[in-house]
Short mmCIF file of C-alpha atoms and ligand atoms in Angstrom, two decimals:
data_model
loop_
_atom_site.label_atom_id
_atom_site.label_comp_id
_atom_site.label_asym_id
_atom_site.label_seq_id
_atom_site.Cartn_x
_atom_site.Cartn_y
_atom_site.Cartn_z
CA UNK X 235 -6.73 -26.09 -15.17
CA UNK X 236 -10.02 -24.85 -16.60
CA UNK X 237 -12.74 -22.35 -15.80
CA UNK X 238 -16.16 -24.02 -15.93
CA UNK X 239 -19.59 -22.37 -16.39
CA UNK X 240 -21.71 -22.36 -13.21
CA UNK X 241 -25.36 -23.46 -13.56
CA UNK X 242 -28.01 -21.15 -12.14
CA UNK X 243 -31.44 -22.02 -10.76
CA UNK X 244 -33.93 -23.05 -11.89
CA UNK X 245 -32.11 -25.98 -13.52
CA UNK X 246 -33.06 -29.66 -13.08
CA UNK X 247 -29.35 -30.63 -12.81
CA UNK X 248 -29.17 -28.69 -9.53
CA UNK X 249 -32.00 -30.82 -8.08
CA UNK X 250 -30.40 -34.26 -8.65
CA UNK X 251 -28.67 -36.42 -6.04
CA UNK X 252 -24.98 -36.71 -6.98
CA UNK X 253 -23.22 -40.06 -7.31
CA UNK X 254 -20.59 -41.42 -4.87
CA UNK X 255 -16.97 -41.26 -6.07
CA UNK X 256 -15.36 -44.75 -6.27
CA UNK X 257 -11.78 -43.52 -5.85
CA UNK X 258 -10.04 -40.15 -5.88
CA UNK X 259 -7.87 -40.63 -8.97
CA UNK X 260 -6.25 -38.19 -11.41
CA UNK X 261 -9.59 -37.34 -13.07
CA UNK X 262 -11.20 -36.44 -9.71
CA UNK X 263 -8.09 -34.46 -8.71
CA UNK X 264 -8.35 -32.52 -12.00
CA UNK X 265 -12.06 -31.91 -11.32
CA UNK X 266 -11.21 -30.61 -7.82
CA UNK X 267 -8.56 -28.24 -9.21
CA UNK X 268 -10.90 -26.98 -11.98
CA UNK X 269 -13.60 -26.38 -9.36
CA UNK X 270 -11.18 -24.41 -7.16
CA UNK X 271 -10.12 -22.24 -10.11
CA UNK X 272 -13.79 -21.66 -11.04
CA UNK X 273 -14.67 -20.83 -7.40
CA UNK X 274 -11.79 -18.33 -7.00
CA UNK X 275 -12.72 -16.69 -10.31
CA UNK X 276 -16.45 -16.35 -9.45
CA UNK X 277 -15.55 -15.34 -6.68
CA UNK X 278 -16.93 -17.69 -4.06
CA UNK X 279 -15.93 -19.52 -0.90
CA UNK X 280 -17.34 -22.92 -1.87
CA UNK X 281 -18.44 -24.93 -4.90
CA UNK X 282 -20.07 -28.34 -5.39
CA UNK X 283 -19.63 -30.44 -8.56
CA UNK X 284 -23.38 -30.37 -9.47
CA UNK X 285 -23.07 -26.57 -9.83
CA UNK X 286 -20.85 -27.15 -12.87
CA UNK X 287 -23.11 -29.92 -14.18
CA UNK X 288 -21.03 -32.83 -12.82
CA UNK X 289 -23.14 -35.27 -10.80
CA UNK X 290 -20.36 -36.47 -8.47
CA UNK X 291 -20.06 -36.10 -4.68
CA UNK X 292 -17.18 -33.61 -4.77
CA UNK X 293 -16.94 -30.21 -3.07
CA UNK X 294 -14.27 -27.54 -2.60
CA UNK X 295 -14.17 -24.78 0.02
CA UNK X 296 -11.79 -21.94 0.89
CA UNK X 297 -12.73 -19.43 3.57
CA UNK X 298 -9.29 -17.79 3.58
CA UNK X 299 -9.37 -14.00 3.88
CA UNK X 300 -7.73 -13.20 0.52
CA UNK X 301 -5.44 -14.48 -2.24
CA UNK X 302 -2.39 -14.38 0.05
CA UNK X 303 -4.21 -16.55 2.62
CA UNK X 304 -5.50 -19.44 0.48
CA UNK X 305 -6.63 -22.53 2.42
CA UNK X 306 -8.23 -24.81 -0.19
CA UNK X 307 -10.15 -27.84 1.06
CA UNK X 308 -10.95 -30.64 -1.42
CA UNK X 309 -13.48 -33.30 -0.43
CA UNK X 310 -15.00 -36.37 -2.09
CA UNK X 311 -17.97 -38.21 -0.54
CA UNK X 312 -18.24 -35.83 2.45
CA UNK X 313 -20.62 -36.98 5.18
CA UNK X 314 -21.66 -35.36 8.44
CA UNK X 315 -20.93 -37.78 11.29
CA UNK X 316 -21.81 -35.45 14.18
CA UNK X 317 -23.78 -32.21 14.65
CA UNK X 318 -24.06 -29.91 17.68
CA UNK X 319 -27.44 -29.34 19.33
CA UNK X 320 -27.17 -25.57 18.91
CA UNK X 321 -27.81 -23.79 15.61
CA UNK X 322 -26.19 -20.77 13.99
CA UNK X 323 -27.99 -18.52 11.57
CA UNK X 324 -25.98 -16.99 8.71
CA UNK X 325 -26.90 -14.86 5.70
CA UNK X 326 -26.14 -17.28 2.84
CA UNK X 327 -25.47 -16.66 -0.81
CA UNK X 328 -25.01 -19.11 -3.68
CA UNK X 329 -23.28 -18.83 -7.04
CA UNK X 330 -26.24 -20.78 -8.50
CA UNK X 331 -28.76 -18.32 -6.99
CA UNK X 332 -27.09 -15.05 -8.05
CA UNK X 333 -27.90 -11.79 -6.25
CA UNK X 334 -30.14 -13.36 -3.58
CA UNK X 335 -29.22 -13.77 0.08
CA UNK X 336 -31.15 -15.10 3.07
CA UNK X 337 -30.55 -16.21 6.64
CA UNK X 338 -30.45 -20.01 7.10
CA UNK X 339 -30.14 -21.76 10.48
CA UNK X 340 -27.94 -24.88 10.58
CA UNK X 341 -26.06 -26.80 13.29
CA UNK X 342 -23.31 -24.52 14.66
CA UNK X 343 -20.63 -27.23 14.81
CA UNK X 344 -20.18 -30.42 12.77
CA UNK X 345 -17.74 -33.26 12.21
CA UNK X 346 -17.28 -34.27 8.55
CA UNK X 347 -15.72 -37.49 7.20
CA UNK X 348 -14.45 -37.40 3.62
CA UNK X 349 -11.85 -38.64 1.11
CA UNK X 350 -9.07 -36.12 0.53
CA UNK X 351 -7.26 -35.48 -2.77
CA UNK X 352 -4.97 -38.46 -2.03
CA UNK X 353 -7.92 -40.82 -1.49
CA UNK X 354 -7.22 -40.91 2.27
CA UNK X 355 -10.15 -40.95 4.73
CA UNK X 356 -10.08 -37.83 6.90
CA UNK X 357 -12.27 -36.12 9.48
CA UNK X 358 -12.49 -32.45 10.35
CA UNK X 359 -14.33 -30.53 13.04
CA UNK X 360 -15.83 -27.30 11.76
CA UNK X 361 -17.53 -24.32 13.35
CA UNK X 362 -18.44 -20.76 12.32
CA UNK X 363 -18.38 -19.92 8.62
CA UNK X 364 -16.63 -23.20 7.70
CA UNK X 365 -19.47 -25.25 9.25
CA UNK X 366 -22.05 -23.17 7.36
CA UNK X 367 -20.31 -23.43 3.97
CA UNK X 368 -19.61 -27.18 4.31
CA UNK X 369 -23.30 -27.85 5.06
CA UNK X 370 -24.39 -25.60 2.17
CA UNK X 371 -22.06 -27.45 -0.25
CA UNK X 372 -23.09 -30.90 1.02
CA UNK X 373 -26.74 -29.89 0.47
CA UNK X 374 -25.88 -29.30 -3.22
CA UNK X 375 -24.83 -32.98 -3.46
CA UNK X 376 -28.38 -33.95 -2.49
CA UNK X 377 -30.02 -31.46 -4.87
CA UNK X 378 -30.85 -28.99 -2.08
CA UNK X 379 -30.35 -25.23 -2.49
CA UNK X 380 -30.30 -22.75 0.40
CA UNK X 381 -33.62 -21.39 -0.86
CA UNK X 382 -35.14 -24.82 -0.08
CA UNK X 383 -34.64 -23.89 3.62
CA UNK X 384 -36.89 -20.82 3.18
CA UNK X 385 -40.68 -20.60 3.15
CA UNK X 386 -42.27 -21.65 -0.15
CA UNK X 387 -43.42 -18.02 -0.56
CA UNK X 388 -39.83 -16.64 -0.40
CA UNK X 389 -38.40 -19.52 -2.47
CA UNK X 390 -40.96 -19.14 -5.27
CA UNK X 391 -40.46 -15.38 -5.34
CA UNK X 392 -36.67 -15.87 -5.84
CA UNK X 393 -37.18 -18.63 -8.44
CA UNK X 394 -39.60 -16.44 -10.42
CA UNK X 395 -37.04 -13.59 -10.48
CA UNK X 396 -34.23 -15.96 -11.56
CA UNK X 397 -36.38 -17.41 -14.36
CA UNK X 398 -37.30 -13.90 -15.56
CA UNK X 399 -33.58 -12.92 -15.57
CA UNK X 400 -32.72 -16.04 -17.58
CA UNK X 401 -35.48 -15.32 -20.17
CA UNK X 402 -34.29 -11.69 -20.48
CA UNK X 403 -30.68 -12.85 -20.97
CA UNK X 404 -31.78 -15.19 -23.81
CA UNK X 405 -33.86 -12.38 -25.43
CA UNK X 406 -30.88 -9.97 -25.69
CA UNK X 407 -28.49 -12.58 -27.17
O1 K1U E 711 -22.22 -22.85 -3.12
C1 K1U E 711 -21.94 -21.77 -3.58
O2 K1U E 711 -22.55 -21.34 -4.54
C2 K1U E 711 -20.84 -20.93 -3.00
C3 K1U E 711 -21.30 -19.98 -1.92
C4 K1U E 711 -20.94 -20.56 -0.57
C5 K1U E 711 -21.60 -19.97 0.63
C6 K1U E 711 -21.46 -18.65 0.96
C7 K1U E 711 -22.07 -18.15 2.10
C8 K1U E 711 -22.79 -18.97 2.92
C9 K1U E 711 -22.94 -20.28 2.57
C10 K1U E 711 -22.34 -20.79 1.44
C11 K1U E 711 -20.60 -18.63 -2.16
O3 K1U E 711 -19.41 -18.58 -2.16
S1 K1U E 711 -21.58 -17.23 -2.42
C12 K1U E 711 -20.36 -15.93 -2.57
C13 K1U E 711 -19.78 -15.52 -1.25
O4 K1U E 711 -20.33 -15.81 -0.21
C14 K1U E 711 -18.49 -14.77 -1.22
C15 K1U E 711 -17.86 -14.36 -2.35
C16 K1U E 711 -16.66 -13.66 -2.27
C17 K1U E 711 -16.11 -13.37 -1.05
C18 K1U E 711 -16.74 -13.76 0.10
C19 K1U E 711 -17.93 -14.47 0.03
ZN1 ZN E 712 -24.48 -22.85 -3.36
#
């Protein structure tokens, strides 16, 4: 397994629509495992392939409480097939938008269809934190960041700070 560098905004690769996976084969399984290792190391509770510069429709999620309670979920080509009418607002973070958090309202409950790590079609019903994280990760596959759900004023303020931090990091290298 391998630890992969996580891209941070602003980066054009985070704004692209990712490509559908033809089949979950050994190379996609390796990608899923590398993404899980990278996510646990970050640490985070979700990761989408575009965040590591891979334009494929693959996400991983684990909302387990700690290392002794790991519940990894691997998904290729996830799609939302049902959403509840009611929304839930949650303070979101993102490994590609470091040190910024904001409340985002999304459907409270969803049903997701996906290919699992054995290339089998599966469906899961999700609510609470799992529903929030799955929607956040699926947004990444369409080039959408949680800051795109905020006002342009808040989004541009965050992007300006991230760009400044990137320029300062290059200057001290
Ligand atoms: O997509 C990502 O960058 C991962 C992101 C997922 C997410 C978190 C919260 C709401 C929506 C989506 C993160 O994992 S940010 C880090 C984080 O939330 C966390 C890290 C360690 C322990 C618990 C949470
Ligand atoms: Zn994210």
